[in-house]
Short mmCIF file of C-alpha atoms and ligand atoms in Angstrom, two decimals:
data_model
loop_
_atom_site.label_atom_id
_atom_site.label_comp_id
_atom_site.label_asym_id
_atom_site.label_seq_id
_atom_site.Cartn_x
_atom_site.Cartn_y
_atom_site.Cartn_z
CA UNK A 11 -2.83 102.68 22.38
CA UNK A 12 0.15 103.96 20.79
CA UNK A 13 2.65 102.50 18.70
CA UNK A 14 6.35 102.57 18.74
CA UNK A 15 8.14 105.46 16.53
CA UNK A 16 10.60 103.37 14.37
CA UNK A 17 13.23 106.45 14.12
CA UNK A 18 13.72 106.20 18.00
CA UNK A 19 14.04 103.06 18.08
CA UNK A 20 17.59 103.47 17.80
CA UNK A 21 17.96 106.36 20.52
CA UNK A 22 18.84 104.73 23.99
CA UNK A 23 18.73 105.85 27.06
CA UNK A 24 22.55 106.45 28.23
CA UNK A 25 23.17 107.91 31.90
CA UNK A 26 26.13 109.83 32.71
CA UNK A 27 28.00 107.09 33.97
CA UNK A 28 27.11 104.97 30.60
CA UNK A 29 25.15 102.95 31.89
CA UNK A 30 22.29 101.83 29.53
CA UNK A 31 18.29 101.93 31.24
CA UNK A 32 16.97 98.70 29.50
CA UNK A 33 14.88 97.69 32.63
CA UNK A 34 11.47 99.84 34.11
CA UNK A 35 9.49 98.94 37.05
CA UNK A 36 6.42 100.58 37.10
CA UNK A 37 4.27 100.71 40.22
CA UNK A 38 0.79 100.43 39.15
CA UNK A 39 -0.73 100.93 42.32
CA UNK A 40 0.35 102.04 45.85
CA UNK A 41 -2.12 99.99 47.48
CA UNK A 42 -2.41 96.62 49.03
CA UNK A 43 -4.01 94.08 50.96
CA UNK A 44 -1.29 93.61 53.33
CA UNK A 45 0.33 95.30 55.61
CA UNK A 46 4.23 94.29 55.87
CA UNK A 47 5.29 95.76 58.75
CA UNK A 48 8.94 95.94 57.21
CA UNK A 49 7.10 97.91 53.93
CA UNK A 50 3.98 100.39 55.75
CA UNK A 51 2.86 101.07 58.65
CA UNK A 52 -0.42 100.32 60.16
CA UNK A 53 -2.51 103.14 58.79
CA UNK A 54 -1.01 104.12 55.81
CA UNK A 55 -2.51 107.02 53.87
CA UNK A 56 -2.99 106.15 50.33
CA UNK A 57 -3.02 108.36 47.21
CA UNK A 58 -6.46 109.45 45.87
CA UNK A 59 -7.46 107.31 43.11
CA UNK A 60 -7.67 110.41 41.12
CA UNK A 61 -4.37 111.10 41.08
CA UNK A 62 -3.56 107.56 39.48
CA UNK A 63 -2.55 107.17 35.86
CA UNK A 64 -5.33 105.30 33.96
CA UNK A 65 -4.04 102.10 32.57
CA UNK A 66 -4.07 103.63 29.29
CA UNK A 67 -1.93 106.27 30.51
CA UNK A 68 0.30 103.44 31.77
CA UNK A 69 0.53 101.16 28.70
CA UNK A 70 1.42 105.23 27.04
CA UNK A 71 4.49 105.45 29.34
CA UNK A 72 5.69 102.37 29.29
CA UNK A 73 5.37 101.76 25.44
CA UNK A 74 7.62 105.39 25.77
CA UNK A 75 10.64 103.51 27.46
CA UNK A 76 10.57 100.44 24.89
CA UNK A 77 10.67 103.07 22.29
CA UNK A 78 13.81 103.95 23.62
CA UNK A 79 15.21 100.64 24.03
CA UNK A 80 13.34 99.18 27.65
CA UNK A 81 13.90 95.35 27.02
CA UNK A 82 12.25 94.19 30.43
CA UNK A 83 9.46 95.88 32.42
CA UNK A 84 8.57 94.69 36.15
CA UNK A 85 4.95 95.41 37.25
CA UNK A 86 5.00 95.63 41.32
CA UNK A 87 3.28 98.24 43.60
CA UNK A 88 1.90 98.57 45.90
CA UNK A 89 0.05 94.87 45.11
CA UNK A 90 -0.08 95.13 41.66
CA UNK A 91 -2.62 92.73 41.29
CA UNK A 92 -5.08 94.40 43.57
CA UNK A 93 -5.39 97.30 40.86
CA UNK A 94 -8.76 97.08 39.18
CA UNK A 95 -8.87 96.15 35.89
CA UNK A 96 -4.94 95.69 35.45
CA UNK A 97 -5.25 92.77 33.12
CA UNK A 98 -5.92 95.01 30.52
CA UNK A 99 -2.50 96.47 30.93
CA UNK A 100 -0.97 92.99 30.63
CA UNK A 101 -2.99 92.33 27.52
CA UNK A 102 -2.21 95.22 25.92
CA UNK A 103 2.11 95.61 26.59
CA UNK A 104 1.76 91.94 25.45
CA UNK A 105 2.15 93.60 21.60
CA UNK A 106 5.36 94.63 22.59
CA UNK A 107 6.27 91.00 23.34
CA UNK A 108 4.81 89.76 20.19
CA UNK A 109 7.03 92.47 18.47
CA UNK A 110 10.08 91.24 19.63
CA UNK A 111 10.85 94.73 20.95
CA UNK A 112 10.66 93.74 25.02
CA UNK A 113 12.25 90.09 26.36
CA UNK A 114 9.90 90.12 29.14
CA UNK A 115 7.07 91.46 31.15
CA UNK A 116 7.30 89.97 34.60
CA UNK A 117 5.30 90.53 37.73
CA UNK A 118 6.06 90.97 41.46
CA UNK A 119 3.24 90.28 43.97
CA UNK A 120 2.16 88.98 47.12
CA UNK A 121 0.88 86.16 46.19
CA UNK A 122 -2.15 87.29 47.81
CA UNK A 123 -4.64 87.49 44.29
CA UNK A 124 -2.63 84.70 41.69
CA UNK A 125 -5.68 81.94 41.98
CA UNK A 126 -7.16 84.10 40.61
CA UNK A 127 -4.71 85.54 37.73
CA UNK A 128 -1.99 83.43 37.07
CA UNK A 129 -4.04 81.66 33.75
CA UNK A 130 -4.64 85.00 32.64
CA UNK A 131 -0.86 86.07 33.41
CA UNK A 132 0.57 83.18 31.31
CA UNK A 133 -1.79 83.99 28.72
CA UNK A 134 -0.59 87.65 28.29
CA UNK A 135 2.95 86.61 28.13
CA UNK A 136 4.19 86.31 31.54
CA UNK A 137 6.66 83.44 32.02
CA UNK A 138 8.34 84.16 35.17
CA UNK A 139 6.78 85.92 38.52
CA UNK A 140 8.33 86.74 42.15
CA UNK A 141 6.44 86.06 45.16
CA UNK A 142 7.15 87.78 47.81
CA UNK A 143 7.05 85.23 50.76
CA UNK A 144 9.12 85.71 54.31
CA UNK A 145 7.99 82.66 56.11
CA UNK A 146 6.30 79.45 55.87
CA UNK A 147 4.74 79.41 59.26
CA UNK A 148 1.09 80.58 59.11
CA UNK A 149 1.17 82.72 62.60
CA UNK A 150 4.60 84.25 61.68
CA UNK A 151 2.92 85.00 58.55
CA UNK A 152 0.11 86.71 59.62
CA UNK A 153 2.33 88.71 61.98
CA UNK A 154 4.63 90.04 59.07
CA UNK A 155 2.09 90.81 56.73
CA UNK A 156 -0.21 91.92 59.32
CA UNK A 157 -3.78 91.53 57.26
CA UNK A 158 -2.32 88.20 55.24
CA UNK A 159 -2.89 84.32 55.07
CA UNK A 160 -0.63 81.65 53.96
CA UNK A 161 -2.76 79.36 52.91
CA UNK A 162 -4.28 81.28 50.32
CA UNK A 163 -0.78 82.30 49.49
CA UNK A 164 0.45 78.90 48.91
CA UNK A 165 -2.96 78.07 46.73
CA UNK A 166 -1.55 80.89 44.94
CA UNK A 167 1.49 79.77 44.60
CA UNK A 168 0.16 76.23 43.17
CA UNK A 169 -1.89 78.03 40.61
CA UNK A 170 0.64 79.83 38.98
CA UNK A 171 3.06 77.02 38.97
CA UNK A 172 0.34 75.23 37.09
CA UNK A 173 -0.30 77.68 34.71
CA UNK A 174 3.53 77.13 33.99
CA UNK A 175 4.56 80.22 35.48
CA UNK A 176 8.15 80.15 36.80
CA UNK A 177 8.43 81.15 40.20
CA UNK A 178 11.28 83.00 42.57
CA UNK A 179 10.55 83.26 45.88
CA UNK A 180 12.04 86.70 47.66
CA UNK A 181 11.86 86.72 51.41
CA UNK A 182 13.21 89.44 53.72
CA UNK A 183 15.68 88.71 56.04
CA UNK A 184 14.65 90.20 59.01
CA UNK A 185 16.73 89.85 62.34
CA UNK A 186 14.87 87.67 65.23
CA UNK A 187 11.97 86.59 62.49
CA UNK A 188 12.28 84.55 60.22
CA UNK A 189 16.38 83.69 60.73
CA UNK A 190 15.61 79.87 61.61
CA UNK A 191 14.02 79.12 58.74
CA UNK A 192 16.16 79.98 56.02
CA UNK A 193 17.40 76.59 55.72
CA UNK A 194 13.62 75.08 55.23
CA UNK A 195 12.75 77.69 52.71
CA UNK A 196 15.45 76.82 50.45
CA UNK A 197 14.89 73.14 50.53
CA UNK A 198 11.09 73.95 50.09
CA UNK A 199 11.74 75.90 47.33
CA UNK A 200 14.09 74.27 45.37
CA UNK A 201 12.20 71.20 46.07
CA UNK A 202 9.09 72.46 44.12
CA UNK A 203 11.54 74.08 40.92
CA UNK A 204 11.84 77.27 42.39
CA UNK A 205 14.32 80.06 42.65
CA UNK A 206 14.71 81.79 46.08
CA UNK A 207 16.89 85.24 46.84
CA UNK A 208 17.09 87.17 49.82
CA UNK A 209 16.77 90.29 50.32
CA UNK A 210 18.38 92.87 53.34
CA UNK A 211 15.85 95.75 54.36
CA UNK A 212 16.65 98.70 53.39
CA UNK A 213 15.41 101.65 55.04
CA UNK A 214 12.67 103.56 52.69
CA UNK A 215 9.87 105.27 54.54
CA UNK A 216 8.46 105.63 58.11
CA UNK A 217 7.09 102.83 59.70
CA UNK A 218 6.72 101.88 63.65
CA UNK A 219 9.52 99.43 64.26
CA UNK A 220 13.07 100.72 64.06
CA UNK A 221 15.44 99.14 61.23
CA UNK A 222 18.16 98.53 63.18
CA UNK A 223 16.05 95.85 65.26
CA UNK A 224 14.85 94.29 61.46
CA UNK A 225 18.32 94.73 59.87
CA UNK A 226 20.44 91.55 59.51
CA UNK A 227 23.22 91.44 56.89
CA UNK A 228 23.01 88.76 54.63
CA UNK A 229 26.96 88.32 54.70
CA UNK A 230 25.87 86.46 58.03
CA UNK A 231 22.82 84.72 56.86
CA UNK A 232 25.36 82.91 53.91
CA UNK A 233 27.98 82.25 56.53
CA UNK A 234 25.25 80.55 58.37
CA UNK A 235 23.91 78.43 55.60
CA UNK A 236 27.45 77.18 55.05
CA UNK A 237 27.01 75.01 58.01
CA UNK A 238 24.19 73.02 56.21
CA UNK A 239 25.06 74.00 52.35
CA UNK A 240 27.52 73.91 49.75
CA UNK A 241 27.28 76.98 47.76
CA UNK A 242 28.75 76.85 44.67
CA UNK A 243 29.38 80.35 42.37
CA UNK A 244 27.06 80.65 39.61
CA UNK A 245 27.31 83.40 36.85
CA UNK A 246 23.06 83.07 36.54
CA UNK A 247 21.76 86.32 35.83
CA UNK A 248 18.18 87.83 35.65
CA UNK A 249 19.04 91.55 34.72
CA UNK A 250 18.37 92.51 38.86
CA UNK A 251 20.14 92.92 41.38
CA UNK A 252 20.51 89.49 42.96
CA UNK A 253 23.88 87.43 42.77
CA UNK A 254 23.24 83.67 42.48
CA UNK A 255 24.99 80.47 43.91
CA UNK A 256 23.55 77.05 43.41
CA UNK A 257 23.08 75.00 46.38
CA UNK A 258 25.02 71.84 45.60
CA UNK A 259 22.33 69.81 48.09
CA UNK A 260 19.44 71.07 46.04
CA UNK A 261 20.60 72.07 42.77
CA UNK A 262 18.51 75.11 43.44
CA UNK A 263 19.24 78.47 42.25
CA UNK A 264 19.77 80.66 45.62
CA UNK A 265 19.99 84.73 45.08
CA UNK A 266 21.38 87.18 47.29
CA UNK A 267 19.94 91.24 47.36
CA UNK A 268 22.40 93.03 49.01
CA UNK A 269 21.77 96.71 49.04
CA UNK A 270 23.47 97.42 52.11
CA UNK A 271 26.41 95.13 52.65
CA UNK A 272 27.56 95.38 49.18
CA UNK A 273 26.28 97.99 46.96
CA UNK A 274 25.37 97.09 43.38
CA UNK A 275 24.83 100.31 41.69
CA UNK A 276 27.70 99.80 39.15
CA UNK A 277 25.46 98.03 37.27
CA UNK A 278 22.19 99.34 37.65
CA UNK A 279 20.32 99.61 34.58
CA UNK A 280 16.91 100.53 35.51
CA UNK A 281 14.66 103.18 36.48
CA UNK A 282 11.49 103.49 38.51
CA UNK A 283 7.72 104.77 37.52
CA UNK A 284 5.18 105.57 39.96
CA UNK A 285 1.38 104.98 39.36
CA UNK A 286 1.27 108.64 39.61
CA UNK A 287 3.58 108.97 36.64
CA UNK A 288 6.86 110.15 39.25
CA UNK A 289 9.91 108.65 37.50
CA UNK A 290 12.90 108.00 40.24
CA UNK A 291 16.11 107.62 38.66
CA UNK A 292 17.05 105.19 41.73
CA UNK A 293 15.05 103.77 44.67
CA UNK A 294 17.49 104.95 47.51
CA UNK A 295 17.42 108.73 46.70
CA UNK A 296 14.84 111.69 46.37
CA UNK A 297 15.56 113.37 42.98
CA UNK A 298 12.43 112.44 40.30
CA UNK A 299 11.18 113.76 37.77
CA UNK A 300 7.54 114.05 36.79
CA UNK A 301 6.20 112.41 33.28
CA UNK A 302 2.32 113.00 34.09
CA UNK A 303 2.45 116.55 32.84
CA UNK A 304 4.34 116.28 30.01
CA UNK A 305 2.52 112.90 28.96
CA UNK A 306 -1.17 114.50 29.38
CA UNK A 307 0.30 117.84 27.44
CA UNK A 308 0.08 116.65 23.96
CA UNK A 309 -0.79 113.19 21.97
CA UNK A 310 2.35 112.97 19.94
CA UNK A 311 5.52 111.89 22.83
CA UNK A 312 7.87 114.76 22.22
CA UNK A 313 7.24 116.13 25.13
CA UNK A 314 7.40 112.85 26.87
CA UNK A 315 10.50 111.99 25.49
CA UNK A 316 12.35 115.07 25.98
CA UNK A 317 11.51 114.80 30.01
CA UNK A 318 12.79 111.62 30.08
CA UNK A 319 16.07 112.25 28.33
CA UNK A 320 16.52 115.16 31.00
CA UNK A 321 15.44 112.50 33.75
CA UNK A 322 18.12 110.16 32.30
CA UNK A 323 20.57 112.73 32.65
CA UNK A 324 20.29 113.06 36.10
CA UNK A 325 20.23 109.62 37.12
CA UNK A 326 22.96 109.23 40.13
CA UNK A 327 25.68 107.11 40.16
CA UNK A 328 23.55 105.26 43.22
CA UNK A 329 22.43 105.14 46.90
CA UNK A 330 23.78 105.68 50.16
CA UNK A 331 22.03 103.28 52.35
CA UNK A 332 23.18 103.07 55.87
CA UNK A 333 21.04 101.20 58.87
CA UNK A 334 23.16 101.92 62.25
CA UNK A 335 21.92 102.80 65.81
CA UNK A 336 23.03 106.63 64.95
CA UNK A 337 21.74 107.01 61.63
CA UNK A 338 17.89 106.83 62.55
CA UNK A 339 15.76 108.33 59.32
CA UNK A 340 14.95 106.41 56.71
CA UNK A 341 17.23 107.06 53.48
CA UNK A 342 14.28 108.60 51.99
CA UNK A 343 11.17 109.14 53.20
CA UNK A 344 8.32 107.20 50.93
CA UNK A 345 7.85 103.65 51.25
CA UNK A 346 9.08 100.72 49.19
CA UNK A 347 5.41 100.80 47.90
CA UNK A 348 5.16 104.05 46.06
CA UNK A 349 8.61 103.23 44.13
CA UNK A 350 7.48 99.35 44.07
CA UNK A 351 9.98 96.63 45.16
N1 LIG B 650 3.32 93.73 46.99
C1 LIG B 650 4.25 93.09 46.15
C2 LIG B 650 5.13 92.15 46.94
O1 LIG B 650 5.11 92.20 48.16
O2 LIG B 650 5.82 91.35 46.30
C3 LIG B 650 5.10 94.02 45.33
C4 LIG B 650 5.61 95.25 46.00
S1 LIG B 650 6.71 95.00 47.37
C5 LIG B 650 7.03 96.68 47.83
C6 LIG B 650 8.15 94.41 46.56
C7 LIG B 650 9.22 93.80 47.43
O3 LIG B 650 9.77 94.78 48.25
C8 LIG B 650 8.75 92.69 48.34
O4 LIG B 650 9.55 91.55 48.11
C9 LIG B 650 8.99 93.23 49.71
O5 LIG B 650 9.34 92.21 50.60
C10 LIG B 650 10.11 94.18 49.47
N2 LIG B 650 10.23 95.25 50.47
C11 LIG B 650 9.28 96.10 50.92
N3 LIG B 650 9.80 96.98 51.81
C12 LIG B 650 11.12 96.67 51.91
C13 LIG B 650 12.21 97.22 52.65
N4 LIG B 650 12.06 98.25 53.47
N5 LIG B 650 13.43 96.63 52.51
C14 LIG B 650 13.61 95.57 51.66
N6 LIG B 650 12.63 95.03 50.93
C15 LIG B 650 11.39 95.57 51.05
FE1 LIG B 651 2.16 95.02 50.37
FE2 LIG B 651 4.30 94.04 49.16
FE3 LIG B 651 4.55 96.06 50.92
FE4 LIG B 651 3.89 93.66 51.81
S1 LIG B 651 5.80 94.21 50.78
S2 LIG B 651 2.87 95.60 52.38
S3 LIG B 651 2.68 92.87 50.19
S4 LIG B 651 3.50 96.16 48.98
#
């Protein structure tokens, strides 16, 4: 696996709105052992493995962007943990930790697989994980993930908070689901030492329910909470997307991902890489740019480097996310999957 250049070292990457990408999230897989019905649909058609970067390819790309000043890298999917083998891929960006040259490798899953990898997690350098979780009721829970069960999500959950993994909890806010127990899930939470944000869908891909019936703004879900809360402004910040209060009855950090009621592009620092090597400049547009070819064209990163810059270049000043009764495709048309959450 290749090293970093030092001469680059001191190139970053500078959109044209100068905005600095210090953040990637790579999808390592599209796949998964759930079925959200917010995220795919039913029968989803996956890509052929062959198409997949090998996790060598992977470590290549990514060891590309802290080259050129990445400080944080995300690994989601897809599940990302459902990806054979991708251990190894933790072990070896864990140099880059060692180095000094990346803060922080964290991971965004399910939940579904951390019995069985949160040890191993810790051990390459992982400190902090998000779980995506939506409910705490077991039925509910099967319904929204379609294939998945709770209990071996909370096991999960237990495992990685003993490995002394720090855990957020992101659930979806989804209209008639899961909007009477917001309350509960914060005071479950924060009552076991962890974060929780929530997140508004946004509309990325096909699937058989229509958005407007899932949409609920989460200006309404914090007006609601007042009733039961204090929520006291907190300048917390994780390098995403979330804003932060602290919920004066907990003392728990609470996050709020708004993508639709209040845009947060201004700041965005952070691009996207598929497990097919895609790069999108931002989640809620189409424009990408491919870093498979030039990466498998030569050993040295030139190439690789020189598509990126271009990529960089292009990288809009954001999305235009709108859920309404008249607007009714999806702001792009491949699921939150592909680009990973
Ligand atoms: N499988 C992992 C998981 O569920 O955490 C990682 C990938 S998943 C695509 C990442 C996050 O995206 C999850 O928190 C999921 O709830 C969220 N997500 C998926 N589709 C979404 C959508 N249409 N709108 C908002 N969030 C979405
Ligand atoms: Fe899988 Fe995550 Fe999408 Fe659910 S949200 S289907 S767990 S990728």
């Amino acid at each position: 696996m290749q090293g970093i250049a030092p001469a680059l070292m001191e190139k970053p990457l500078i959109d044209p709105f100068g905005r600095q990408v210090s953040y990637i999230r790579v999808s390592v897989t599209d796949r998964c052992d759930f079925r959200c019905v917010y995220c795919m649909s039913e029968d989803m058609t996956f890509l052929p493995k062959r198409d997949l970067l090998t996790l060598e390819e992977l470590d290549r790309l990514c060891s590309a962007f802290v080259a050129r000043g990445t400080r944080k890298i995300r690994i989601t999917g897809g599940e990302p943990l459902v990806r054979r083998n991708i251990m190894t891929l933790f072990a070896s960006l864990s140099r880059h930790l060692d180095s000094g040259a990346l803060e922080e490798i964290t991971v965004t899953t399910n939940g579904s697989q951390l019995a069985r990898f949160a040890k191993d997690l810790y051990a390459h350098g992982v400190r902090r994980i998000n779980v995506s979780l939506d409910t705490l009721d077991p039925d509910r829970f099967r319904a929204i993930t379609r294939w998945g069960d709770l209990t071996t999500v909370l096991k999960g959950i237990d495992a990685a908070q003993d490995a002394g993994l720090a855990i957020k909890i992101n659930a979806v806010a989804l209209k008639n689901f899961n909007e009477d127990e917001f309350a509960s899930m914060i005071r479950w939470a924060h009552g076991r030492g962890m974060d929780m944000t929530f997140i508004e869908v946004m509309p990325l891909g096909e699937i058989e329910s229509a958005r407007v019936d899932q949409y609920l703004p989460l200006s309404q879900v914090r007006a609601q909470l007042l009733d039961q809360f204090t929520l006291q402004d907190s300048d917390y910040q994780t390098g995403g997307p979330a804003r932060y209060v602290t919920v004066k009855e907990t003392g728990g950090r609470l996050g709020f991902i708004t993508p639709l009621t209040h845009n947060f592009c201004e700041s965005c620092n952070r691009v996207r890489l598929t497990c097919t090597g895609t790069l999108y400049m931002c989640l809620g547009q189409e424009d990408a740019a491919d870093l498979r070819a030039p990466l498998r064209a030569s050993e040295s990163n030139d190439l690789l480097y020189e598509a990126i810059d271009r990529a960089i270049l292009r990288k809009p000043k954001g999305h235009d996310f709108i859920i309404d009764r008249v607007t009714r495709q999806p702001a792009v048309g491949r699921h939150m999957s592909v680009t990973g959450g």
